[in-house]
PDB file of C-alpha atoms in Angstrom:
ATOM      1  CA  MET A   1      81.182  70.330 137.358  1.00 63.00           C
ATOM      2  CA  LEU A   2      84.783  71.558 137.130  1.00 68.00           C
ATOM      3  CA  VAL A   3      84.688  71.578 133.328  1.00 68.00           C
ATOM      4  CA  ASP A   4      81.772  74.057 133.427  1.00 71.00           C
ATOM      5  CA  ALA A   5      83.734  76.666 135.420  1.00 77.00           C
ATOM      6  CA  TRP A   6      84.587  79.739 133.311  1.00 77.00           C
ATOM      7  CA  TRP A   7      88.294  79.495 134.173  1.00 83.00           C
ATOM      8  CA  PHE A   8      88.704  75.774 133.378  1.00 89.00           C
ATOM      9  CA  TRP A   9      89.392  75.930 129.628  1.00 87.00           C
ATOM     10  CA  PRO A  10      91.583  79.076 129.822  1.00 89.00           C
ATOM     11  CA  ALA A  11      93.686  77.335 132.515  1.00 92.00           C
ATOM     12  CA  VAL A  12      94.008  74.169 130.408  1.00 92.00           C
ATOM     13  CA  LEU A  13      94.841  76.336 127.391  1.00 92.00           C
ATOM     14  CA  PHE A  14      97.612  78.080 129.347  1.00 94.00           C
ATOM     15  CA  LEU A  15      99.215  74.729 130.268  1.00 94.00           C
ATOM     16  CA  PHE A  16      98.755  73.451 126.726  1.00 90.00           C
ATOM     17  CA  THR A  17     100.432  76.479 125.099  1.00 90.00           C
ATOM     18  CA  PHE A  18     103.153  76.445 127.755  1.00 90.00           C
ATOM     19  CA  VAL A  19     104.154  72.957 126.546  1.00 88.00           C
ATOM     20  CA  ILE A  20     103.953  74.085 122.893  1.00 84.00           C
ATOM     21  CA  GLY A  21     106.196  77.045 123.764  1.00 80.00           C
ATOM     22  CA  ILE A  22     108.851  74.690 125.135  1.00 82.00           C
ATOM     23  CA  ILE A  23     108.726  72.412 122.081  1.00 78.00           C
ATOM     24  CA  ALA A  24     108.710  75.137 119.390  1.00 71.00           C
ATOM     25  CA  PRO A  25     112.251  76.608 119.820  1.00 64.00           C
ATOM     26  CA  ILE A  26     113.802  73.148 120.154  1.00 65.00           C
ATOM     27  CA  SER A  27     112.115  71.714 117.066  1.00 62.00           C
ATOM     28  CA  GLY A  28     112.534  74.813 114.891  1.00 57.00           C
ATOM     29  CA  VAL A  29     108.838  75.249 114.083  1.00 63.00           C
ATOM     30  CA  GLY A  30     106.540  78.098 115.063  1.00 63.00           C
ATOM     31  CA  GLY A  31     104.070  77.621 117.884  1.00 67.00           C
ATOM     32  CA  GLY A  32     101.102  78.526 115.662  1.00 73.00           C
ATOM     33  CA  VAL A  33     101.578  75.507 113.435  1.00 76.00           C
ATOM     34  CA  LEU A  34     101.150  73.251 116.492  1.00 79.00           C
ATOM     35  CA  PHE A  35      98.544  75.353 118.309  1.00 85.00           C
ATOM     36  CA  VAL A  36      95.897  75.623 115.578  1.00 86.00           C
ATOM     37  CA  PRO A  37      95.541  71.938 114.603  1.00 83.00           C
ATOM     38  CA  LEU A  38      95.765  70.538 118.140  1.00 83.00           C
ATOM     39  CA  THR A  39      93.367  73.110 119.605  1.00 88.00           C
ATOM     40  CA  THR A  40      90.944  72.515 116.731  1.00 83.00           C
ATOM     41  CA  ALA A  41      91.057  68.773 117.388  1.00 80.00           C
ATOM     42  CA  PHE A  42      90.830  68.723 121.203  1.00 82.00           C
ATOM     43  CA  PHE A  43      89.293  71.989 122.463  1.00 87.00           C
ATOM     44  CA  PRO A  44      85.598  73.017 122.295  1.00 85.00           C
ATOM     45  CA  PHE A  45      86.329  76.403 120.702  1.00 88.00           C
ATOM     46  CA  ASN A  46      84.951  77.718 117.425  1.00 88.00           C
ATOM     47  CA  VAL A  47      87.525  77.290 114.649  1.00 87.00           C
ATOM     48  CA  ASP A  48      87.392  81.042 113.841  1.00 91.00           C
ATOM     49  CA  PHE A  49      88.558  81.949 117.363  1.00 93.00           C
ATOM     50  CA  ILE A  50      91.343  79.367 117.148  1.00 91.00           C
ATOM     51  CA  ARG A  51      92.633  80.714 113.832  1.00 91.00           C
ATOM     52  CA  GLY A  52      92.520  84.303 115.086  1.00 92.00           C
ATOM     53  CA  THR A  53      94.467  83.310 118.194  1.00 92.00           C
ATOM     54  CA  GLY A  54      97.005  81.392 116.081  1.00 89.00           C
ATOM     55  CA  LEU A  55      97.799  84.549 114.116  1.00 89.00           C
ATOM     56  CA  ILE A  56      98.152  86.662 117.272  1.00 89.00           C
ATOM     57  CA  MET A  57     100.492  84.055 118.802  1.00 85.00           C
ATOM     58  CA  ALA A  58     102.695  83.916 115.697  1.00 82.00           C
ATOM     59  CA  LEU A  59     102.721  87.709 115.527  1.00 83.00           C
ATOM     60  CA  THR A  60     103.697  88.026 119.202  1.00 80.00           C
ATOM     61  CA  SER A  61     106.677  85.678 118.883  1.00 75.00           C
ATOM     62  CA  SER A  62     107.920  87.287 115.654  1.00 79.00           C
ATOM     63  CA  LEU A  63     107.627  90.848 117.011  1.00 78.00           C
ATOM     64  CA  SER A  64     109.676  89.902 120.063  1.00 73.00           C
ATOM     65  CA  SER A  65     112.627  88.675 117.983  1.00 73.00           C
ATOM     66  CA  ALA A  66     112.532  90.477 114.608  1.00 78.00           C
ATOM     67  CA  PRO A  67     113.948  93.877 115.774  1.00 81.00           C
ATOM     68  CA  GLN A  68     116.985  92.278 117.404  1.00 79.00           C
ATOM     69  CA  LEU A  69     117.597  90.001 114.418  1.00 79.00           C
ATOM     70  CA  THR A  70     117.428  93.005 112.092  1.00 83.00           C
ATOM     71  CA  LYS A  71     119.999  94.909 114.167  1.00 84.00           C
ATOM     72  CA  LYS A  72     122.380  91.954 113.947  1.00 82.00           C
ATOM     73  CA  GLY A  73     122.076  91.941 110.162  1.00 85.00           C
ATOM     74  CA  LEU A  74     120.452  88.508 110.021  1.00 86.00           C
ATOM     75  CA  ALA A  75     116.903  89.588 109.086  1.00 87.00           C
ATOM     76  CA  ASN A  76     117.219  91.153 105.627  1.00 91.00           C
ATOM     77  CA  LEU A  77     114.789  93.979 104.757  1.00 91.00           C
ATOM     78  CA  ARG A  78     115.836  93.872 101.090  1.00 91.00           C
ATOM     79  CA  ILE A  79     114.585  90.274 100.864  1.00 93.00           C
ATOM     80  CA  MET A  80     111.454  90.947 102.904  1.00 93.00           C
ATOM     81  CA  ALA A  81     110.168  94.061 101.081  1.00 92.00           C
ATOM     82  CA  PRO A  82     109.297  92.622  97.625  1.00 93.00           C
ATOM     83  CA  ILE A  83     107.953  89.423  99.195  1.00 94.00           C
ATOM     84  CA  VAL A  84     105.517  91.042 101.650  1.00 93.00           C
ATOM     85  CA  ALA A  85     104.308  93.477  98.980  1.00 93.00           C
ATOM     86  CA  VAL A  86     102.523  90.426  97.555  1.00 94.00           C
ATOM     87  CA  SER A  87     102.169  87.986 100.474  1.00 93.00           C
ATOM     88  CA  SER A  88     100.555  90.524 102.835  1.00 93.00           C
ATOM     89  CA  VAL A  89      97.755  90.992 100.280  1.00 95.00           C
ATOM     90  CA  THR A  90      97.251  87.235  99.883  1.00 95.00           C
ATOM     91  CA  SER A  91      97.273  86.741 103.676  1.00 94.00           C
ATOM     92  CA  ILE A  92      94.398  89.247 103.941  1.00 95.00           C
ATOM     93  CA  LEU A  93      92.562  87.407 101.163  1.00 96.00           C
ATOM     94  CA  GLY A  94      93.180  84.131 102.987  1.00 94.00           C
ATOM     95  CA  GLY A  95      91.622  85.501 106.172  1.00 94.00           C
ATOM     96  CA  ILE A  96      88.606  86.829 104.241  1.00 95.00           C
ATOM     97  CA  VAL A  97      88.065  83.520 102.426  1.00 95.00           C
ATOM     98  CA  GLY A  98      88.490  81.459 105.605  1.00 92.00           C
ATOM     99  CA  LEU A  99      85.912  83.489 107.539  1.00 93.00           C
ATOM    100  CA  TRP A 100      83.576  83.554 104.531  1.00 94.00           C
ATOM    101  CA  ILE A 101      83.568  79.750 104.344  1.00 92.00           C
ATOM    102  CA  THR A 102      82.733  79.265 108.028  1.00 90.00           C
ATOM    103  CA  ASN A 103      80.058  81.981 108.067  1.00 88.00           C
ATOM    104  CA  SER A 104      78.404  81.452 104.672  1.00 89.00           C
ATOM    105  CA  PHE A 105      77.926  77.698 104.801  1.00 86.00           C
ATOM    106  CA  PRO A 106      76.225  75.701 107.601  1.00 83.00           C
ATOM    107  CA  GLU A 107      78.965  73.076 107.319  1.00 86.00           C
ATOM    108  CA  GLY A 108      81.719  75.653 106.790  1.00 87.00           C
ATOM    109  CA  LYS A 109      83.704  74.828 109.929  1.00 85.00           C
ATOM    110  CA  HIS A 110      83.831  71.170 108.873  1.00 88.00           C
ATOM    111  CA  TYR A 111      85.203  72.119 105.453  1.00 91.00           C
ATOM    112  CA  ILE A 112      87.870  74.216 107.206  1.00 88.00           C
ATOM    113  CA  ASN A 113      88.818  71.257 109.436  1.00 86.00           C
ATOM    114  CA  ILE A 114      89.246  68.997 106.404  1.00 90.00           C
ATOM    115  CA  MET A 115      91.295  71.581 104.486  1.00 90.00           C
ATOM    116  CA  LEU A 116      93.412  72.242 107.590  1.00 86.00           C
ATOM    117  CA  GLY A 117      94.156  68.521 107.862  1.00 87.00           C
ATOM    118  CA  ILE A 118      95.246  68.422 104.217  1.00 90.00           C
ATOM    119  CA  VAL A 119      97.504  71.471 104.720  1.00 87.00           C
ATOM    120  CA  LEU A 120      99.030  69.832 107.807  1.00 84.00           C
ATOM    121  CA  PHE A 121      99.808  66.729 105.780  1.00 88.00           C
ATOM    122  CA  VAL A 122     101.578  68.937 103.207  1.00 86.00           C
ATOM    123  CA  ILE A 123     103.547  70.587 106.056  1.00 81.00           C
ATOM    124  CA  PHE A 124     104.505  67.118 107.311  1.00 84.00           C
ATOM    125  CA  VAL A 125     105.842  66.204 103.853  1.00 85.00           C
ATOM    126  CA  VAL A 126     107.772  69.505 103.610  1.00 80.00           C
ATOM    127  CA  MET A 127     109.368  68.923 107.032  1.00 75.00           C
ATOM    128  CA  ALA A 128     110.215  65.317 106.191  1.00 81.00           C
ATOM    129  CA  THR A 129     111.830  66.025 102.816  1.00 81.00           C
ATOM    130  CA  SER A 130     113.501  69.454 103.104  1.00 74.00           C
ATOM    131  CA  LYS A 131     117.218  69.497 103.914  1.00 73.00           C
ATOM    132  CA  ARG A 132     118.588  72.831 105.081  1.00 71.00           C
ATOM    133  CA  VAL A 133     121.918  74.075 103.723  1.00 76.00           C
ATOM    134  CA  GLU A 134     123.974  76.127 106.178  1.00 81.00           C
ATOM    135  CA  PHE A 135     125.726  78.290 103.567  1.00 83.00           C
ATOM    136  CA  PRO A 136     124.239  77.804 100.069  1.00 86.00           C
ATOM    137  CA  GLU A 137     126.419  78.826  97.140  1.00 84.00           C
ATOM    138  CA  VAL A 138     124.703  81.229  94.731  1.00 85.00           C
ATOM    139  CA  ARG A 139     126.865  81.445  91.647  1.00 82.00           C
ATOM    140  CA  GLU A 140     124.659  83.854  89.709  1.00 86.00           C
ATOM    141  CA  GLN A 141     121.679  86.037  90.635  1.00 89.00           C
ATOM    142  CA  ASP A 142     118.528  86.148  88.529  1.00 88.00           C
ATOM    143  CA  GLY A 143     117.665  89.435  86.821  1.00 89.00           C
ATOM    144  CA  LEU A 144     115.035  90.563  89.343  1.00 89.00           C
ATOM    145  CA  SER A 145     117.219  89.880  92.392  1.00 89.00           C
ATOM    146  CA  LYS A 146     120.117  91.705  90.743  1.00 89.00           C
ATOM    147  CA  LYS A 147     117.959  94.763  89.948  1.00 89.00           C
ATOM    148  CA  LEU A 148     116.666  94.870  93.520  1.00 88.00           C
ATOM    149  CA  GLY A 149     120.217  94.571  94.861  1.00 88.00           C
ATOM    150  CA  VAL A 150     119.302  91.715  97.195  1.00 89.00           C
ATOM    151  CA  VAL A 151     122.576  91.004  98.968  1.00 90.00           C
ATOM    152  CA  GLY A 152     123.651  91.046 102.599  1.00 90.00           C
ATOM    153  CA  ALA A 153     126.332  90.298 105.169  1.00 89.00           C
ATOM    154  CA  TRP A 154     126.643  89.539 108.871  1.00 86.00           C
ATOM    155  CA  TYR A 155     129.363  88.654 111.337  1.00 85.00           C
ATOM    156  CA  GLU A 156     129.346  84.917 112.056  1.00 82.00           C
ATOM    157  CA  PRO A 157     130.979  84.159 115.461  1.00 80.00           C
ATOM    158  CA  SER A 158     131.480  80.452 114.698  1.00 75.00           C
ATOM    159  CA  LEU A 159     133.596  81.349 111.633  1.00 79.00           C
ATOM    160  CA  GLU A 160     135.062  84.516 113.194  1.00 83.00           C
ATOM    161  CA  ARG A 161     134.469  86.479 110.007  1.00 87.00           C
ATOM    162  CA  VAL A 162     131.862  88.449 108.080  1.00 89.00           C
ATOM    163  CA  VAL A 163     129.788  86.222 105.795  1.00 88.00           C
ATOM    164  CA  GLU A 164     128.557  87.820 102.581  1.00 91.00           C
ATOM    165  CA  TYR A 165     125.715  86.321 100.550  1.00 92.00           C
ATOM    166  CA  ARG A 166     123.408  87.075  97.649  1.00 92.00           C
ATOM    167  CA  ILE A 167     119.904  85.930  96.759  1.00 92.00           C
ATOM    168  CA  THR A 168     118.513  84.413  93.571  1.00 92.00           C
ATOM    169  CA  ASN A 169     115.221  83.099  92.106  1.00 92.00           C
ATOM    170  CA  MET A 170     113.192  86.051  93.406  1.00 93.00           C
ATOM    171  CA  ALA A 171     110.741  85.692  90.506  1.00 91.00           C
ATOM    172  CA  ILE A 172     110.013  82.086  91.553  1.00 91.00           C
ATOM    173  CA  ALA A 173     109.918  82.820  95.281  1.00 93.00           C
ATOM    174  CA  ILE A 174     107.325  85.633  95.174  1.00 93.00           C
ATOM    175  CA  PRO A 175     104.484  83.404  93.847  1.00 94.00           C
ATOM    176  CA  ALA A 176     105.487  80.741  96.397  1.00 92.00           C
ATOM    177  CA  PHE A 177     105.257  83.267  99.238  1.00 93.00           C
ATOM    178  CA  ALA A 178     101.926  84.495  97.871  1.00 94.00           C
ATOM    179  CA  MET A 179     100.527  80.991  98.336  1.00 92.00           C
ATOM    180  CA  VAL A 180     102.096  80.648 101.795  1.00 90.00           C
ATOM    181  CA  GLY A 181     100.586  84.000 102.836  1.00 91.00           C
ATOM    182  CA  PHE A 182      97.139  82.860 101.708  1.00 93.00           C
ATOM    183  CA  ILE A 183      97.433  79.606 103.691  1.00 89.00           C
ATOM    184  CA  ALA A 184      98.689  81.436 106.780  1.00 87.00           C
ATOM    185  CA  GLY A 185      95.790  83.907 106.665  1.00 91.00           C
ATOM    186  CA  MET A 186      93.154  81.287 105.963  1.00 90.00           C
ATOM    187  CA  PHE A 187      94.155  78.835 108.691  1.00 89.00           C
ATOM    188  CA  GLY A 188      95.888  81.094 111.233  1.00 85.00           C
ATOM    189  CA  LEU A 189      99.153  79.195 110.887  1.00 79.00           C
ATOM    190  CA  GLY A 190     102.561  80.756 111.390  1.00 70.00           C
ATOM    191  CA  ALA A 191     104.363  80.409 108.057  1.00 72.00           C
ATOM    192  CA  GLY A 192     107.898  79.608 109.254  1.00 71.00           C
ATOM    193  CA  TRP A 193     107.464  75.984 108.152  1.00 74.00           C
ATOM    194  CA  ALA A 194     107.345  77.184 104.518  1.00 80.00           C
ATOM    195  CA  ASN A 195     109.230  80.504 104.650  1.00 85.00           C
ATOM    196  CA  VAL A 196     112.511  78.938 105.724  1.00 83.00           C
ATOM    197  CA  PRO A 197     112.711  76.198 103.031  1.00 86.00           C
ATOM    198  CA  VAL A 198     111.823  78.707 100.282  1.00 89.00           C
ATOM    199  CA  LEU A 199     114.374  81.264 101.491  1.00 90.00           C
ATOM    200  CA  ASN A 200     117.087  78.665 102.043  1.00 88.00           C
ATOM    201  CA  LEU A 201     116.619  76.089  99.272  1.00 86.00           C
ATOM    202  CA  ILE A 202     115.101  78.181  96.463  1.00 89.00           C
ATOM    203  CA  MET A 203     116.563  81.637  97.091  1.00 92.00           C
ATOM    204  CA  GLY A 204     119.937  80.550  98.473  1.00 91.00           C
ATOM    205  CA  ALA A 205     119.795  82.423 101.803  1.00 90.00           C
ATOM    206  CA  PRO A 206     121.990  80.998 104.586  1.00 89.00           C
ATOM    207  CA  VAL A 207     119.998  79.168 107.265  1.00 84.00           C
ATOM    208  CA  LYS A 208     120.422  81.900 109.892  1.00 85.00           C
ATOM    209  CA  VAL A 209     119.331  84.563 107.409  1.00 88.00           C
ATOM    210  CA  ALA A 210     116.396  82.407 106.274  1.00 86.00           C
ATOM    211  CA  THR A 211     115.047  81.795 109.799  1.00 82.00           C
ATOM    212  CA  SER A 212     115.556  85.437 110.825  1.00 84.00           C
ATOM    213  CA  THR A 213     114.032  86.925 107.670  1.00 89.00           C
ATOM    214  CA  SER A 214     111.116  84.510 108.055  1.00 86.00           C
ATOM    215  CA  MET A 215     110.304  86.148 111.400  1.00 83.00           C
ATOM    216  CA  LEU A 216     110.410  89.557 109.702  1.00 87.00           C
ATOM    217  CA  ILE A 217     108.010  88.391 106.985  1.00 90.00           C
ATOM    218  CA  ILE A 218     105.608  86.987 109.605  1.00 86.00           C
ATOM    219  CA  THR A 219     105.426  90.369 111.386  1.00 86.00           C
ATOM    220  CA  VAL A 220     103.887  91.904 108.250  1.00 89.00           C
ATOM    221  CA  ASN A 221     101.821  89.005 106.887  1.00 88.00           C
ATOM    222  CA  ASP A 222     100.252  87.940 110.185  1.00 86.00           C
ATOM    223  CA  ALA A 223      99.574  91.531 111.248  1.00 88.00           C
ATOM    224  CA  ALA A 224      97.657  92.067 108.001  1.00 90.00           C
ATOM    225  CA  ALA A 225      95.637  88.851 108.356  1.00 91.00           C
ATOM    226  CA  ALA A 226      95.036  89.363 112.090  1.00 91.00           C
ATOM    227  CA  TRP A 227      93.174  92.626 111.407  1.00 91.00           C
ATOM    228  CA  ILE A 228      90.611  90.683 109.363  1.00 93.00           C
ATOM    229  CA  TYR A 229      89.912  88.404 112.336  1.00 94.00           C
ATOM    230  CA  LEU A 230      89.830  91.366 114.742  1.00 91.00           C
ATOM    231  CA  ALA A 231      87.401  93.273 112.542  1.00 92.00           C
ATOM    232  CA  ASN A 232      85.073  90.262 112.416  1.00 92.00           C
ATOM    233  CA  GLY A 233      85.162  89.601 116.189  1.00 91.00           C
ATOM    234  CA  ALA A 234      87.144  86.382 115.792  1.00 91.00           C
ATOM    235  CA  VAL A 235      89.825  87.308 118.360  1.00 91.00           C
ATOM    236  CA  LEU A 236      88.518  86.375 121.811  1.00 92.00           C
ATOM    237  CA  PRO A 237      90.581  87.667 124.794  1.00 92.00           C
ATOM    238  CA  VAL A 238      89.665  84.701 127.024  1.00 91.00           C
ATOM    239  CA  ILE A 239      91.434  82.464 124.473  1.00 93.00           C
ATOM    240  CA  VAL A 240      94.181  84.815 123.290  1.00 93.00           C
ATOM    241  CA  ILE A 241      95.511  85.995 126.684  1.00 93.00           C
ATOM    242  CA  PRO A 242      96.249  82.586 128.298  1.00 94.00           C
ATOM    243  CA  SER A 243      97.617  81.321 124.958  1.00 92.00           C
ATOM    244  CA  VAL A 244     100.035  84.219 124.454  1.00 90.00           C
ATOM    245  CA  ILE A 245     101.214  84.140 128.092  1.00 92.00           C
ATOM    246  CA  GLY A 246     101.619  80.356 128.050  1.00 90.00           C
ATOM    247  CA  ILE A 247     103.620  80.185 124.826  1.00 85.00           C
ATOM    248  CA  THR A 248     105.779  83.194 125.800  1.00 85.00           C
ATOM    249  CA  ILE A 249     106.832  81.637 129.123  1.00 88.00           C
ATOM    250  CA  GLY A 250     107.288  78.215 127.525  1.00 84.00           C
ATOM    251  CA  ALA A 251     109.404  79.617 124.691  1.00 79.00           C
ATOM    252  CA  ARG A 252     111.823  81.221 127.159  1.00 78.00           C
ATOM    253  CA  ILE A 253     112.374  77.820 128.792  1.00 83.00           C
ATOM    254  CA  GLY A 254     112.511  76.069 125.416  1.00 76.00           C
ATOM    255  CA  ALA A 255     115.205  78.465 124.163  1.00 65.00           C
ATOM    256  CA  LYS A 256     117.408  77.519 127.123  1.00 73.00           C
ATOM    257  CA  LEU A 257     116.736  73.788 126.741  1.00 72.00           C
ATOM    258  CA  ALA A 258     117.502  73.958 123.006  1.00 58.00           C
ATOM    259  CA  VAL A 259     121.221  74.167 123.820  1.00 55.00           C
ATOM    260  CA  LYS A 260     121.193  70.733 125.488  1.00 65.00           C
ATOM    261  CA  ALA A 261     118.296  69.012 123.723  1.00 61.00           C
ATOM    262  CA  LYS A 262     118.556  66.845 120.624  1.00 64.00           C
ATOM    263  CA  PRO A 263     116.685  68.880 117.989  1.00 56.00           C
ATOM    264  CA  LYS A 264     116.484  65.932 115.595  1.00 67.00           C
ATOM    265  CA  ALA A 265     114.557  63.776 118.085  1.00 71.00           C
ATOM    266  CA  VAL A 266     112.217  66.656 118.963  1.00 67.00           C
ATOM    267  CA  ARG A 267     111.725  67.379 115.259  1.00 71.00           C
ATOM    268  CA  TYR A 268     110.584  63.788 114.701  1.00 78.00           C
ATOM    269  CA  LEU A 269     108.200  64.175 117.654  1.00 76.00           C
ATOM    270  CA  VAL A 270     106.721  67.331 116.110  1.00 74.00           C
ATOM    271  CA  MET A 271     106.373  65.618 112.730  1.00 80.00           C
ATOM    272  CA  GLY A 272     104.503  62.788 114.454  1.00 83.00           C
ATOM    273  CA  ILE A 273     102.205  65.301 116.179  1.00 79.00           C
ATOM    274  CA  MET A 274     101.660  67.038 112.819  1.00 78.00           C
ATOM    275  CA  LEU A 275     100.653  63.799 111.117  1.00 86.00           C
ATOM    276  CA  MET A 276      98.344  62.845 113.984  1.00 84.00           C
ATOM    277  CA  SER A 277      96.742  66.296 113.929  1.00 82.00           C
ATOM    278  CA  ALA A 278      96.199  66.026 110.170  1.00 86.00           C
ATOM    279  CA  VAL A 279      94.356  62.730 110.572  1.00 87.00           C
ATOM    280  CA  LEU A 280      92.295  63.976 113.550  1.00 85.00           C
ATOM    281  CA  ASP A 281      91.264  67.223 111.858  1.00 86.00           C
ATOM    282  CA  ILE A 282      90.239  65.466 108.633  1.00 89.00           C
ATOM    283  CA  TRP A 283      88.302  62.865 110.654  1.00 90.00           C
ATOM    284  CA  LYS A 284      86.632  65.573 112.744  1.00 85.00           C
ATOM    285  CA  GLY A 285      85.575  67.408 109.583  1.00 87.00           C
ATOM    286  CA  LEU A 286      84.249  64.265 107.920  1.00 91.00           C
ATOM    287  CA  SER A 287      82.372  63.233 111.082  1.00 89.00           C
ATOM    288  CA  GLY A 288      80.792  66.697 111.236  1.00 85.00           C
ATOM    289  CA  LEU A 289      79.540  66.178 107.685  1.00 87.00           C
ATOM    290  CA  GLY A 290      78.203  62.752 108.655  1.00 86.00           C
ATOM    291  CA  TYR A 291      80.550  60.671 106.494  1.00 86.00           C
ATOM    292  CA  VAL A 292      82.306  58.895 109.383  1.00 83.00           C
ATOM    293  CA  PRO A 293      81.399  58.278 113.050  1.00 80.00           C
ATOM    294  CA  GLY A 294      82.476  60.894 115.610  1.00 65.00           C
ATOM    295  CA  PHE A 295      85.219  60.387 118.187  1.00 56.00           C
TER     296      PHE A 295
END
């Protein structure tokens, strides 16, 4: 049968990630947050391999853009440094805990599916309720942000001037990023869905700075967590290679289409996919435990 051929699932995976790559830049979400839940729900791969691949995919996309964004002054190293000092550690812990659950318990992969579904539902709520502010006004910095000198500036072509900004609430943001890092490491999800709202709405970073600095944070957090999956043999080339190639090619097309597409409509589509994936992953986990019939 065709489905038994060694190349069948890698070929399907390439097409699948190609489509995700097109959607991701238009909708403003990372490819990993779509890849992991949908692949877990519809592909016959072990959940450990899927999570390892999700981290590699998120790392690949962030590494390709972070250096350029840093040169332009959009990705802020002063914001990133204190955050990743904590979140990189929690992302490693997340990877260790995630692999421990699947390998220490006979039903571990089903528990992971259920927890992944719950996390996806939380992501859906975050996407549905968060409103991004283009240029937040920070009237006063908190003590920690002031001591760290967390300020920045970049030339904004649309305003034809240099925009200066400062950051606040660093003491609140660091614990939030610690939790996000743990979730990203445990489930192999890119953390842009949470990084951007925290940077923008809590810390007062302009949207462009928030999205760019998020990519910089992912390069450190996901690299740290990915080593845990690599060391435990949970990164399988036959899954990683077609996925990375597919999403890279798709993202190039998606970036060009983003100029003409209606991001709001695509965002609603992604939110619908997220909600569906949450339900499917929870159902798949419960069916594996024998609580509901399989599908």
